[in-house]
C-alpha positions as MATLAB code, in Angstrom:
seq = 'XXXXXXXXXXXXXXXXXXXXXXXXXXXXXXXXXXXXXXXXXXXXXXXXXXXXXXXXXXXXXXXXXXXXXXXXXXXXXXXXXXXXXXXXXXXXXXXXXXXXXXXXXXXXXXXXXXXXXXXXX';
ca = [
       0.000    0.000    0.000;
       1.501    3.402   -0.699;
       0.600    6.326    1.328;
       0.482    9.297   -1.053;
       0.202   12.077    1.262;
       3.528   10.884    2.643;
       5.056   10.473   -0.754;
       3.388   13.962   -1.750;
       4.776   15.252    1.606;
       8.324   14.241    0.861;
       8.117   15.463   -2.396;
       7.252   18.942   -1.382;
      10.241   19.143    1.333;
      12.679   17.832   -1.297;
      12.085   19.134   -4.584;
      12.104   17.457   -7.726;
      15.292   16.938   -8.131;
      15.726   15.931   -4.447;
      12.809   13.869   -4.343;
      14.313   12.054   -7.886;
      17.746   11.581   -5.880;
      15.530    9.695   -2.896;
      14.485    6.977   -5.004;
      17.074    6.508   -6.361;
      19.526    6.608   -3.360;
      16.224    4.300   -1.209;
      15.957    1.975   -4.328;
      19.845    1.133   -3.925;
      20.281    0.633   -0.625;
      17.234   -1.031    0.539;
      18.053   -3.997   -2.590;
      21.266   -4.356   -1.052;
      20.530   -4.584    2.746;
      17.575   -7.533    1.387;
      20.162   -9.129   -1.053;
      22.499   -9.434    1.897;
      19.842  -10.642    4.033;
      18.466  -13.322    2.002;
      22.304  -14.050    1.481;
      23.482  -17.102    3.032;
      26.663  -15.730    4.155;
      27.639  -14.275    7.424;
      24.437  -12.502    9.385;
      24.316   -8.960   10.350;
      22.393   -7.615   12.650;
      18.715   -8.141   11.273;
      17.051   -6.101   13.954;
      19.021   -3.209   12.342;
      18.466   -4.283    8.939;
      14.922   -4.163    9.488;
      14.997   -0.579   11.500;
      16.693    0.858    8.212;
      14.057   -1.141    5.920;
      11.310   -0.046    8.015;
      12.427    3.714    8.293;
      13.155    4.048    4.606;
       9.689    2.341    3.419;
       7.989    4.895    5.784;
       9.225    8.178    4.471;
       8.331    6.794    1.110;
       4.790    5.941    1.977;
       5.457    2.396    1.554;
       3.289    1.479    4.820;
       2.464   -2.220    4.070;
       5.977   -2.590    3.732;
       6.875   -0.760    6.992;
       4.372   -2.694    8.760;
       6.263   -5.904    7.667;
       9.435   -5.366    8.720;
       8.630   -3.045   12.265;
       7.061   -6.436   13.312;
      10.190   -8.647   11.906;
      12.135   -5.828   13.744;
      10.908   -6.409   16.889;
      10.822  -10.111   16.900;
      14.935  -10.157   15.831;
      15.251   -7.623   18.795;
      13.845  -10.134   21.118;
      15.284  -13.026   19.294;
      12.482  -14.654   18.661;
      12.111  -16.332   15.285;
      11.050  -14.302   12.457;
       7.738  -14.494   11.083;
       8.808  -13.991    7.690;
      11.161  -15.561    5.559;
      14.023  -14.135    3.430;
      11.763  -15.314   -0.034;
       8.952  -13.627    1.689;
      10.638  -10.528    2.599;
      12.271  -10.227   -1.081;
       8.804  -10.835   -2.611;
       7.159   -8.415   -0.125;
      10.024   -5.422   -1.318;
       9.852   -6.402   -4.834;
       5.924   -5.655   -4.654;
       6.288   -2.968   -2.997;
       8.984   -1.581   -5.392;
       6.832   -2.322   -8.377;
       3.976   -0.115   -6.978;
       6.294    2.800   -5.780;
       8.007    2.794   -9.179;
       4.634    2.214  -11.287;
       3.096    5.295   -8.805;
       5.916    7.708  -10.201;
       6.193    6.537  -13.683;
       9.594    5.396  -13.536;
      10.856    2.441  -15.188;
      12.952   -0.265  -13.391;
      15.827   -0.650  -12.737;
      16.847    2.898  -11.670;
      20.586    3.125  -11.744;
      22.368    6.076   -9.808;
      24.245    7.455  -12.935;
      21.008    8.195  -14.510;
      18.485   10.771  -13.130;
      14.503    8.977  -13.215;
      12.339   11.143  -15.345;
       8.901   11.419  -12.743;
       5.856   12.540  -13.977;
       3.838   14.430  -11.888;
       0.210   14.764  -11.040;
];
């Protein structure tokens, strides 16, 4: 679910060309904090890995998102085992990536040395 007032909201603080930079810069980091989650290798911290994911999703109005990982966040903090798997939680960001990028007209995937073109409304 995408919470346009907060996307609108971010928008207007940032600027255009601000608000371009955000996605881009969001769309980067949160694939690689999932990619080295669902990575077999050595674990992080996933409490903190889903405090950034959770943080990030919110300011973009990604609240179903948010929702997901504040409650995988506080299970890792209590180390209790997570709800949700690392398929689920790539499946869950890759839908929710889809409708953020769909929302703004921008085509995947965004790459940092190219500025998004975003249509507005």
């Amino acid at each position: 679910m995408l919470n346009l007032r907060q996307l609108n909201d971010l928008r207007a603080d940032v600027g255009d060309e601000g608000f371009a930079d955000l996605i881009v810069l969001f769309l980067e980091e949160t694939d690689g904090v999932i990619s080295r989650m669902i990575d077999k290798g050595p674990e992080k911290d996933p409490a903190a890995d889903y405090h950034f994911l959770k943080g990030a999703a919110r300011n973009l109005g990604l609240d179903g998102f948010s929702a997901l990982c504040h409650e995988a966040e506080i299970a890792a903090g209590q180390g209790l085992q997570l709800a949700i798997s690392p398929d689920a939680l790539d499946a869950a960001w890759q839908d929710s990536r889809a409708r953020l990028l769909d929302h703004l007209g921008m085509a995947a995937p965004i790459r940092s040395e190219s500025q998004p073109e975003i249509r507005h409304e």
